[in-house]
Amino acid sequence: MPSVHAVTYSLLRHQGITTVFGNPGSNELPFLKGFPEDFRYVLGLHEGVVAGMADGYALASGRPAFINLHAAAGTGNAMGALTNAWYSHSPLVITAGQQARSMIGVESMLANVDAPQLPKPLVKWSYEPACPEDVPRALSQAIHSASLPPRGPVYVSIPHDDWDREAGDDAALVIEREIAHAGVPSFEQLERLAQRLNAAENPVLVLGPEVDARQANGLAVELAERLCLPVWVAPSASRCPFPNRHPCFRGVLPAAIAGITAHLEGHDLIVVVGAPVFRYHKYAPGRYLPEGAGLVHVTGDANEAARAPMGDALVGDVHATLEALLPRIEQSARAMPEPLPRPAAVEDGEGYLAPANVFDTLDALAPEDAIYVKESTSTVEIFWERVGMREPGSYFFPAAGGLGFGLPAALGVQLAQPRRQVIGVIGDGSASYAITALWSAAQYRIPAVLIILKNGTYGALRGFARHMKVDDAPGLDVPDIDFCALARGYGVEARLADTHEALVQALQEGFAMDRPLLIEVPTLPT
Ligand code: TPP
């Protein structure tokens, strides 16, 4: 009879999971014993990095990513990253080693006391199998649960003496299970939505990350062109659901109640697809909707639909919904919106580059299908204005704003998309939360270009401090970090780009390299 270990690896292989992101301890060694040759282990030196790499991998591949952490301490270190994974609906299958079963009750070292409780509420499902024979079934449940909508992280704690136990006669039944989700709205639901859109005088479309995750970007373009309407990206954007040089594109909505209402003023119908309604951030109270406007929300997440404070919702697959909706939409006689004007160039400083110019340079030099992993919080708006993004899966930003995502996620995205160039655009504050990711980049020769925008400050917090009228808060600056030295210390080549010419040269080198390059760019605070 096969062991729990053998059935588990067959299950993972059959489900297309052959990469394990991890950081091991003694509890995990029996799982890693006899690690199959067709599997790849990607070591991260801190569990925030492990989870961030896996998150990037899951987001960019659209497939579940497998994580193996060390008991309670390892799980705890990964928790910050789970805030992002939860809100980006990342299908992360997180496993953690547990003490031997008979040693848990006495709370030996490395016993993960009440293990399933620990990662809540940032996982969809959390479990410790009641007996060794249940481990393969529990992992099968974890994989399918993470992958079914709404997608999200799941957690399984596995005692280390389970792995070489016998799995039972029927354990192998889980290996080949296929579970599909069918989420097309009914005929009546589609007709009603189409009728509201066709009848609206001045509709507007607001698109969110789920459109990109479901690769419905092209369908959204067709819908916008059919209806000749303005398209906004939903606030706190973690992905790019619509080509930002398309004439219908208007920008990213501000993440504040009053700001959204002001931007959508004058529209009689607001159709939100694949985003929560809405993901507010800045406290700026106001009315939820402009006068006279109705709202329809299309989402795959029943919780998002239920918790919205206004509007009607249709819960279903956003790709299937848009596809079925399009043939019912009449070509509008409205004029197409005018494309946004391109912003003017700005002045660099002496020994500093303006972030706007860094982005213009990237836009000019980067491959058309480059993927940006962005974690420089004060430059989000100018980035969207200046860097063209055309293909699905071109932009990833931490979905809960939990810093420490950017560097590791850039590596995970690059592993998942080896044919596209990944460019990390990371603030000096953000980079420091997960700096050990550089070691993984070097060891696995992951050819991402990692740009550090070094403004010496927590720039976004400076903006918030102005908004919240706090002019004396300590701890908002991060001067004197030498990122080139840090990179070299971890084995990554580095360039300092303090002039436009140096940036151009470094980018050209980075795009041609088969290993990572870090580019430190001193920038002016925005
Ligand atoms: N800790 C975590 C884990 N996440 C956070 N979002 C914060 C703290 C609060 N925070 C939000 S933005 C920010 C901080 C500390 C500053 C980030 O600075 P940097 O990466 O240099 O980007 P900049 O705003 O300067 O562009």
Coordinates of C-alpha atoms and ligand atoms in Angstrom, one line a residue:
M1 CA 0.0 0.0 0.0
P2 CA 1.4 3.4 -0.9
S3 CA 2.5 5.9 1.8
V4 CA 0.9 9.3 2.5
H5 CA 4.1 10.8 1.0
A6 CA 3.8 8.8 -2.3
V7 CA 0.1 9.5 -2.8
T8 CA 0.6 13.2 -2.0
Y9 CA 3.4 13.7 -4.6
S10 CA 1.3 11.8 -7.2
L11 CA -1.7 14.1 -6.3
L12 CA 0.5 17.3 -6.7
R13 CA 2.0 16.1 -9.9
H14 CA -1.3 15.2 -11.4
Q15 CA -2.8 18.6 -10.4
G16 CA 0.1 20.3 -12.2
I17 CA 1.8 21.4 -9.0
T18 CA 5.6 20.7 -9.2
T19 CA 7.0 23.8 -7.7
V20 CA 7.2 24.1 -3.9
F21 CA 7.9 27.5 -2.4
G22 CA 9.2 27.0 1.1
N23 CA 11.4 27.6 4.1
P24 CA 11.9 24.3 6.0
G25 CA 12.4 23.3 9.6
S26 CA 12.6 19.9 11.3
N27 CA 8.8 19.3 11.1
E28 CA 8.9 19.6 7.3
L29 CA 11.9 17.3 6.6
P30 CA 9.9 14.1 6.3
F31 CA 7.8 15.8 3.6
L32 CA 10.9 16.9 1.8
K33 CA 12.6 13.5 2.1
G34 CA 13.1 11.9 -1.4
F35 CA 12.1 15.1 -3.1
P36 CA 11.2 14.0 -6.6
E37 CA 13.4 15.0 -9.5
D38 CA 10.6 16.4 -11.5
F39 CA 9.8 18.8 -8.7
R40 CA 11.4 22.2 -8.0
Y41 CA 12.0 23.6 -4.5
V42 CA 12.3 27.5 -4.4
L43 CA 13.8 28.5 -1.1
G44 CA 12.9 31.9 0.4
L45 CA 15.0 33.1 3.4
H46 CA 11.9 34.6 5.1
E47 CA 8.3 33.3 5.0
G48 CA 7.0 36.7 3.8
V49 CA 9.3 36.2 0.8
V50 CA 8.1 32.6 0.3
A51 CA 4.5 33.7 0.3
G52 CA 5.2 36.7 -1.9
M53 CA 7.0 34.6 -4.5
A54 CA 4.2 32.0 -4.5
D55 CA 1.6 34.8 -4.7
G56 CA 3.3 36.3 -7.8
Y57 CA 3.5 32.8 -9.3
A58 CA -0.2 32.1 -8.7
L59 CA -1.3 35.5 -10.0
A60 CA 0.7 35.3 -13.2
S61 CA 0.1 31.6 -13.9
G62 CA -3.6 31.5 -12.9
R63 CA -2.8 28.2 -11.2
P64 CA -2.6 27.2 -7.5
A65 CA 0.9 27.7 -6.0
F66 CA 2.1 25.4 -3.3
I67 CA 3.8 26.7 -0.1
N68 CA 5.5 24.7 2.7
L69 CA 6.2 26.7 5.9
H70 CA 7.7 25.8 9.2
A71 CA 5.0 25.3 11.9
A72 CA 3.6 28.3 13.8
A73 CA 6.6 30.6 13.6
G74 CA 6.9 30.2 9.8
T75 CA 3.1 30.6 9.4
G76 CA 3.2 33.7 11.5
N77 CA 6.0 35.2 9.4
A78 CA 3.9 34.7 6.2
M79 CA 0.7 36.2 7.6
G80 CA 1.3 39.8 6.4
A81 CA 1.6 38.5 2.8
L82 CA -1.7 36.7 3.2
T83 CA -3.5 40.0 3.5
N84 CA -2.6 40.6 -0.1
A85 CA -3.3 37.0 -1.2
W86 CA -6.7 37.1 0.4
Y87 CA -7.8 40.3 -1.5
S88 CA -6.1 39.3 -4.8
H89 CA -7.9 35.9 -4.6
S90 CA -4.6 34.1 -5.0
P91 CA -5.0 30.3 -5.0
L92 CA -2.3 29.6 -2.5
V93 CA -2.1 26.1 -1.0
I94 CA -0.2 26.6 2.2
T95 CA 1.0 23.7 4.1
A96 CA 2.9 23.8 7.4
G97 CA 4.7 21.0 9.3
Q98 CA 3.3 20.0 12.7
Q99 CA 5.0 18.1 15.6
A100 CA 4.5 14.4 15.7
R101 CA 0.9 13.6 16.7
S102 CA 1.7 12.3 20.1
M103 CA 3.8 15.4 20.9
I104 CA 1.3 18.1 20.1
G105 CA -0.8 17.8 23.4
V106 CA 2.2 18.3 25.7
E107 CA 3.1 21.4 23.7
S108 CA 6.6 20.2 22.8
M109 CA 8.8 22.7 20.9
L110 CA 7.4 23.2 17.4
A111 CA 3.9 22.0 18.3
N112 CA 1.6 24.4 16.4
V113 CA -1.1 24.7 19.1
D114 CA -4.6 25.1 17.5
A115 CA -2.9 25.1 14.1
P116 CA -6.1 25.6 11.9
Q117 CA -6.9 28.7 14.0
L118 CA -3.6 30.5 13.3
P119 CA -4.0 31.8 9.7
K120 CA -7.7 32.8 10.1
P121 CA -9.3 35.0 8.9
L122 CA -6.9 35.3 5.9
V123 CA -7.6 31.8 4.5
K124 CA -10.8 30.3 2.9
W125 CA -10.3 27.0 4.6
S126 CA -7.9 25.8 7.4
Y127 CA -7.5 22.2 8.6
E128 CA -5.4 19.7 10.3
P129 CA -6.3 16.1 9.2
A130 CA -7.6 14.0 12.0
C131 CA -5.5 11.0 11.0
P132 CA -2.6 10.3 8.6
E133 CA -4.8 8.6 6.0
D134 CA -6.8 11.8 5.6
V135 CA -3.7 13.9 4.5
P136 CA -4.0 13.2 0.7
R137 CA -7.7 13.9 0.7
A138 CA -7.2 17.1 2.7
L139 CA -4.6 18.3 0.3
S140 CA -6.9 17.5 -2.6
Q141 CA -9.6 19.5 -0.9
A142 CA -7.1 22.3 -0.3
I143 CA -6.1 22.5 -4.0
H144 CA -9.7 22.5 -5.2
S145 CA -11.0 24.9 -2.6
A146 CA -8.2 27.4 -3.4
S147 CA -9.0 27.1 -7.1
L148 CA -12.8 27.4 -7.0
P149 CA -14.3 30.9 -7.0
P150 CA -13.9 33.1 -5.2
R151 CA -10.3 31.9 -5.2
G152 CA -8.1 32.3 -2.2
P153 CA -5.5 30.9 0.2
V154 CA -6.0 27.7 2.1
Y155 CA -4.0 26.2 4.9
V156 CA -3.3 22.6 6.0
S157 CA -1.2 21.6 9.0
I158 CA 0.4 18.2 8.7
P159 CA 2.1 16.3 11.6
H160 CA 5.5 15.1 10.5
D161 CA 5.0 11.5 11.5
D162 CA 2.1 11.2 8.9
W163 CA 4.3 11.1 5.8
D164 CA 5.6 7.5 5.9
R165 CA 2.3 6.0 7.2
E166 CA 0.2 3.9 4.8
A167 CA -2.4 6.0 2.9
G168 CA -5.3 3.4 2.7
D169 CA -6.8 1.6 -0.2
D170 CA -8.9 4.5 -1.5
A171 CA -6.5 7.3 -1.0
A172 CA -5.5 7.3 -4.7
L173 CA -9.0 8.2 -5.7
V174 CA -8.4 11.9 -5.1
I175 CA -5.4 12.1 -7.4
E176 CA -7.3 12.5 -10.7
R177 CA -10.4 14.4 -9.5
E178 CA -11.4 17.2 -11.8
I179 CA -13.7 19.9 -10.5
A180 CA -15.1 22.5 -12.8
H181 CA -17.0 25.7 -12.0
A182 CA -20.0 26.7 -14.2
G183 CA -20.9 30.2 -13.6
V184 CA -22.9 31.6 -16.5
P185 CA -25.9 33.9 -15.6
S186 CA -29.4 32.8 -16.7
F187 CA -31.1 34.0 -19.9
E188 CA -33.3 36.4 -17.9
Q189 CA -30.4 37.8 -15.9
L190 CA -28.4 38.6 -19.1
E191 CA -31.4 40.1 -20.8
R192 CA -32.0 42.4 -17.9
L193 CA -28.4 43.5 -17.7
A194 CA -28.2 44.1 -21.5
Q195 CA -31.5 46.0 -21.4
R196 CA -30.2 48.4 -18.6
L197 CA -27.0 49.0 -20.6
N198 CA -28.7 49.5 -23.9
A199 CA -31.3 51.9 -22.3
A200 CA -28.8 54.0 -20.4
E201 CA -28.2 57.6 -21.6
N202 CA -24.8 58.0 -20.2
P203 CA -23.3 54.7 -18.8
V204 CA -19.8 54.2 -17.4
L205 CA -17.8 51.1 -17.0
V206 CA -15.6 50.5 -13.9
L207 CA -13.3 47.4 -14.2
G208 CA -11.4 45.6 -11.5
P209 CA -8.7 43.0 -11.1
E210 CA -11.0 40.0 -11.6
V211 CA -11.4 41.0 -15.3
D212 CA -7.6 40.6 -15.7
A213 CA -7.5 37.4 -13.6
R214 CA -10.2 35.9 -15.8
Q215 CA -8.4 37.2 -19.0
A216 CA -11.6 39.1 -19.9
N217 CA -9.6 42.2 -20.9
G218 CA -10.4 41.8 -24.6
L219 CA -14.1 41.4 -23.9
A220 CA -14.1 44.5 -21.8
V221 CA -12.6 46.4 -24.8
E222 CA -15.3 45.1 -27.1
L223 CA -18.0 46.1 -24.6
A224 CA -16.5 49.6 -24.2
E225 CA -16.3 50.1 -28.0
R226 CA -19.8 48.8 -28.5
L227 CA -21.2 51.2 -25.9
C228 CA -18.8 54.1 -26.6
L229 CA -18.4 54.8 -22.9
P230 CA -15.7 55.9 -20.5
V231 CA -13.8 53.2 -18.7
W232 CA -12.4 53.6 -15.2
V233 CA -10.2 51.2 -13.3
A234 CA -11.7 50.5 -9.9
P235 CA -9.9 52.1 -6.9
S236 CA -6.8 50.5 -5.2
A237 CA -6.0 48.7 -8.5
S238 CA -4.0 45.5 -8.0
R239 CA -4.1 44.6 -11.7
C240 CA -4.6 46.3 -15.1
P241 CA -7.9 45.1 -16.6
F242 CA -8.0 47.4 -19.6
P243 CA -5.3 48.8 -22.0
N244 CA -4.5 52.2 -20.5
R245 CA -3.8 53.8 -23.9
H246 CA -7.3 52.9 -25.2
P247 CA -9.4 56.0 -26.0
C248 CA -12.1 54.9 -23.6
F249 CA -9.6 54.7 -20.7
R250 CA -10.1 57.5 -18.1
G251 CA -7.7 56.4 -15.3
V252 CA -7.9 54.8 -11.9
L253 CA -10.7 56.0 -9.6
P254 CA -9.5 57.6 -6.4
A255 CA -10.0 55.4 -3.3
A256 CA -12.4 57.6 -1.4
I257 CA -16.2 57.8 -1.3
A258 CA -16.4 61.5 -2.1
G259 CA -13.8 61.2 -4.9
I260 CA -15.5 58.3 -6.6
T261 CA -18.9 60.0 -6.6
A262 CA -17.4 63.2 -8.0
H263 CA -15.6 61.4 -10.8
L264 CA -18.8 59.5 -11.8
E265 CA -21.1 62.5 -11.6
G266 CA -23.5 62.8 -14.5
H267 CA -23.7 59.1 -15.3
D268 CA -27.1 57.4 -15.0
L269 CA -25.7 53.8 -14.9
I270 CA -22.4 52.6 -13.4
V271 CA -21.5 49.1 -14.3
V272 CA -18.7 47.6 -12.1
V273 CA -17.2 44.4 -13.3
G274 CA -14.7 42.3 -11.3
A275 CA -14.0 44.6 -8.4
P276 CA -15.4 45.2 -5.0
V277 CA -17.9 48.1 -4.8
F278 CA -15.6 49.8 -3.8
R279 CA -12.2 49.3 -2.2
Y280 CA -12.0 52.7 -0.4
H281 CA -8.8 53.8 1.4
K282 CA -8.7 57.5 2.2
Y283 CA -11.4 58.7 4.6
A284 CA -13.3 61.3 2.6
P285 CA -17.0 60.7 3.5
G286 CA -19.8 61.6 1.0
R287 CA -22.7 60.1 -0.9
Y288 CA -22.0 56.6 -2.3
L289 CA -23.6 57.4 -5.6
P290 CA -24.0 60.5 -7.8
E291 CA -27.6 61.9 -7.9
G292 CA -29.7 59.8 -10.3
A293 CA -27.2 57.1 -10.9
G294 CA -27.9 53.3 -10.7
L295 CA -25.2 50.7 -10.2
V296 CA -24.9 47.1 -11.4
H297 CA -22.1 45.0 -10.1
V298 CA -20.8 41.8 -11.8
T299 CA -18.5 39.7 -9.7
G300 CA -17.5 36.2 -9.1
D301 CA -17.3 36.8 -5.3
A302 CA -20.6 36.5 -3.5
N303 CA -19.1 38.2 -0.4
E304 CA -18.1 41.3 -2.5
A305 CA -21.7 41.4 -3.9
A306 CA -23.3 41.0 -0.5
R307 CA -21.2 43.6 1.4
A308 CA -21.5 46.5 -1.1
P309 CA -23.5 49.3 0.4
M310 CA -25.4 50.2 -2.8
G311 CA -26.4 48.9 -6.2
D312 CA -27.6 45.6 -7.7
A313 CA -25.3 42.6 -8.2
L314 CA -25.0 39.6 -10.4
V315 CA -22.7 36.9 -9.1
G316 CA -21.1 34.8 -11.8
D317 CA -18.0 34.3 -13.8
V318 CA -17.0 37.7 -15.2
H319 CA -15.5 36.2 -18.5
A320 CA -18.6 34.1 -19.1
T321 CA -20.9 36.9 -18.3
L322 CA -19.2 39.4 -20.6
E323 CA -19.0 36.9 -23.4
A324 CA -22.7 36.1 -23.1
L325 CA -23.6 39.8 -22.7
L326 CA -21.8 41.1 -25.8
P327 CA -24.1 39.7 -28.5
R328 CA -27.0 41.4 -26.6
I329 CA -25.4 44.9 -26.7
E330 CA -26.4 47.3 -29.5
Q331 CA -23.7 49.5 -31.2
S332 CA -24.1 52.9 -29.6
A333 CA -24.4 56.1 -31.7
R334 CA -22.5 58.0 -29.0
A335 CA -19.2 59.5 -30.0
M336 CA -16.1 57.5 -28.8
P337 CA -14.4 59.2 -25.8
E338 CA -11.2 61.2 -26.8
P339 CA -7.9 59.5 -25.7
L340 CA -6.3 61.1 -22.7
P341 CA -3.5 63.6 -23.5
R342 CA 0.0 62.4 -22.8
P343 CA 1.5 64.2 -19.8
A344 CA 4.4 66.6 -20.4
A345 CA 8.0 65.8 -19.5
V346 CA 9.3 67.1 -16.1
E347 CA 12.7 68.3 -14.9
D348 CA 15.1 65.9 -13.3
G349 CA 17.2 67.2 -10.3
E350 CA 21.0 67.1 -10.0
G351 CA 21.8 63.5 -9.2
Y352 CA 18.1 62.6 -8.9
L353 CA 15.6 61.5 -11.4
A354 CA 11.9 62.5 -11.4
P355 CA 9.8 59.3 -11.1
A356 CA 7.8 60.6 -14.1
N357 CA 10.9 60.5 -16.2
V358 CA 11.9 57.0 -14.9
F359 CA 8.4 55.9 -16.1
D360 CA 8.7 57.6 -19.5
T361 CA 12.1 55.9 -20.0
L362 CA 10.6 52.5 -19.1
D363 CA 7.7 53.1 -21.4
A364 CA 10.1 53.9 -24.3
L365 CA 12.5 51.0 -23.7
A366 CA 10.6 48.1 -22.1
P367 CA 9.2 45.3 -24.3
E368 CA 5.6 46.0 -25.3
D369 CA 4.4 43.0 -23.2
A370 CA 6.5 43.7 -20.2
I371 CA 5.0 42.8 -16.8
Y372 CA 5.2 45.4 -14.1
V373 CA 5.2 44.5 -10.4
K374 CA 4.7 47.8 -8.7
E375 CA 5.3 48.7 -5.1
S376 CA 6.2 52.3 -4.9
T377 CA 3.2 53.8 -3.2
S378 CA 3.6 57.5 -3.9
T379 CA 4.0 57.1 -7.6
V380 CA 1.0 55.0 -8.6
E381 CA -1.0 57.7 -10.4
I382 CA 1.9 58.9 -12.5
F383 CA 2.9 55.3 -13.3
W384 CA -0.6 54.7 -14.8
E385 CA -0.4 58.0 -16.7
R386 CA 3.0 57.3 -18.2
V387 CA 3.5 53.5 -18.7
G388 CA 1.5 51.8 -21.5
M389 CA 0.0 48.4 -20.6
R390 CA -1.6 46.4 -23.3
E391 CA -1.6 42.7 -22.6
P392 CA -3.5 40.9 -19.9
G393 CA -1.4 40.2 -16.8
S394 CA 0.8 43.3 -17.2
Y395 CA 0.5 44.8 -13.8
F396 CA 0.5 43.6 -10.2
F397 CA 0.3 45.7 -7.0
P398 CA -0.2 44.4 -3.5
A399 CA -4.0 44.0 -3.2
A400 CA -4.2 44.9 0.5
G401 CA -1.3 47.4 0.4
G402 CA 0.7 45.0 2.6
L403 CA 4.3 46.0 1.8
G404 CA 6.9 43.3 1.2
F405 CA 5.0 41.9 -1.8
G406 CA 6.9 43.6 -4.7
L407 CA 10.4 42.1 -4.7
P408 CA 9.3 38.5 -4.1
A409 CA 6.2 38.7 -6.3
A410 CA 8.3 40.0 -9.2
L411 CA 10.4 36.8 -8.9
G412 CA 7.3 34.6 -8.7
V413 CA 5.7 36.3 -11.7
Q414 CA 9.0 35.9 -13.7
L415 CA 9.1 32.2 -12.8
A416 CA 5.5 31.8 -14.1
Q417 CA 6.1 33.9 -17.2
P418 CA 9.6 33.1 -18.4
R419 CA 9.0 34.5 -21.9
R420 CA 7.9 38.0 -20.7
Q421 CA 10.2 40.6 -19.1
V422 CA 9.3 41.3 -15.5
I423 CA 10.1 44.7 -14.2
G424 CA 9.8 45.4 -10.5
V425 CA 9.2 49.0 -9.6
I426 CA 9.8 49.1 -5.9
G427 CA 10.1 51.9 -3.4
D428 CA 13.1 52.0 -1.0
G429 CA 10.6 51.6 1.9
S430 CA 8.8 48.7 0.4
A431 CA 12.0 46.9 -0.7
S432 CA 13.3 46.6 2.8
Y433 CA 10.3 44.5 4.0
A434 CA 11.4 41.6 1.8
I435 CA 15.0 42.4 0.9
T436 CA 16.2 38.7 1.3
A437 CA 14.2 38.0 -1.9
L438 CA 17.4 39.1 -3.6
W439 CA 19.1 36.0 -2.5
S440 CA 16.4 33.8 -4.2
A441 CA 16.7 36.0 -7.3
A442 CA 20.4 35.3 -7.5
Q443 CA 20.4 31.6 -6.6
Y444 CA 17.6 30.7 -9.1
R445 CA 19.0 33.2 -11.7
I446 CA 15.5 34.8 -12.1
P447 CA 16.0 37.4 -14.8
A448 CA 13.8 40.2 -13.5
V449 CA 14.9 43.8 -13.6
L450 CA 14.4 45.2 -10.2
I451 CA 14.2 49.0 -10.0
I452 CA 14.4 50.6 -6.6
L453 CA 13.1 54.2 -6.5
K454 CA 15.1 55.6 -3.7
N455 CA 13.5 58.8 -2.3
G456 CA 14.7 58.2 1.2
T457 CA 11.2 58.5 2.7
Y458 CA 7.9 56.7 3.1
G459 CA 6.5 59.0 0.4
A460 CA 2.9 57.9 0.5
L461 CA 2.8 58.4 4.3
R462 CA 4.1 61.9 3.8
G463 CA 1.0 62.4 1.5
F464 CA -1.3 60.9 4.2
A465 CA 0.3 63.0 6.9
R466 CA -0.6 66.1 4.9
H467 CA -4.1 64.9 4.3
M468 CA -4.6 63.9 7.9
K469 CA -3.0 67.1 9.2
V470 CA -0.3 65.3 11.1
D471 CA 2.9 67.3 10.7
D472 CA 5.1 65.9 13.5
A473 CA 5.0 62.1 13.1
P474 CA 8.3 60.4 13.7
G475 CA 9.5 57.4 11.6
L476 CA 8.6 58.6 8.2
D477 CA 12.1 58.7 6.6
V478 CA 14.4 55.8 5.5
P479 CA 17.7 57.5 4.6
D480 CA 21.1 56.0 4.0
I481 CA 20.3 52.6 2.5
D482 CA 22.8 51.4 -0.1
F483 CA 20.7 49.0 -2.3
C484 CA 23.5 48.3 -4.7
A485 CA 25.6 47.0 -1.8
L486 CA 22.7 45.0 -0.5
A487 CA 22.1 43.5 -3.9
R488 CA 25.8 42.5 -4.3
G489 CA 25.8 41.1 -0.8
Y490 CA 23.0 38.7 -1.8
G491 CA 24.7 37.9 -5.2
V492 CA 22.7 40.2 -7.5
E493 CA 24.4 42.5 -9.9
A494 CA 23.5 46.2 -9.4
R495 CA 23.8 49.6 -11.1
L496 CA 23.3 53.0 -9.7
A497 CA 21.3 55.1 -12.2
D498 CA 21.5 58.8 -11.2
T499 CA 21.2 60.2 -14.7
H500 CA 18.9 59.5 -17.6
E501 CA 21.8 58.1 -19.6
A502 CA 22.8 55.7 -16.8
L503 CA 19.2 54.5 -16.5
V504 CA 18.9 53.9 -20.2
Q505 CA 22.2 51.9 -20.2
A506 CA 21.2 49.9 -17.1
L507 CA 17.8 49.0 -18.5
Q508 CA 19.3 47.9 -21.8
E509 CA 21.7 45.7 -19.9
G510 CA 19.0 44.3 -17.7
F511 CA 16.7 43.4 -20.5
A512 CA 19.5 41.5 -22.2
M513 CA 20.6 39.6 -19.1
D514 CA 19.7 36.0 -18.2
R515 CA 19.9 36.8 -14.5
P516 CA 18.5 39.5 -12.2
L517 CA 19.7 43.1 -12.2
L518 CA 18.9 45.6 -9.5
I519 CA 18.9 49.3 -10.6
E520 CA 19.0 51.9 -7.8
V521 CA 17.5 55.2 -8.9
P522 CA 17.8 58.2 -6.6
T523 CA 14.5 60.0 -7.0
L524 CA 12.8 63.2 -5.9
P525 CA 9.8 62.8 -3.5
T526 CA 6.6 63.4 -5.5
Ligands
TPP1 N1 3.7 48.2 6.8 C1 3.2 47.3 5.9 C2 3.5 45.9 6.0 N2 2.5 47.8 4.9 C3 2.2 49.1 4.8 N3 1.4 49.5 3.8 C4 2.7 50.0 5.8 C5 3.5 49.5 6.8 C6 2.4 51.5 5.7 N4 2.9 52.2 4.5 C7 2.1 52.5 3.5 S1 2.9 53.2 2.3 C8 4.4 53.2 3.1 C9 4.2 52.6 4.3 C10 5.3 52.4 5.3 C11 5.6 53.8 2.5 C12 6.3 53.0 1.4 O1 7.4 53.7 1.0 P1 8.2 53.4 -0.3 O2 8.1 52.0 -0.7 O3 9.5 54.0 -0.2 O4 7.3 54.1 -1.4 P2 6.9 55.7 -1.6 O5 5.6 55.9 -0.9 O6 8.1 56.5 -1.1 O7 6.8 55.8 -3.1

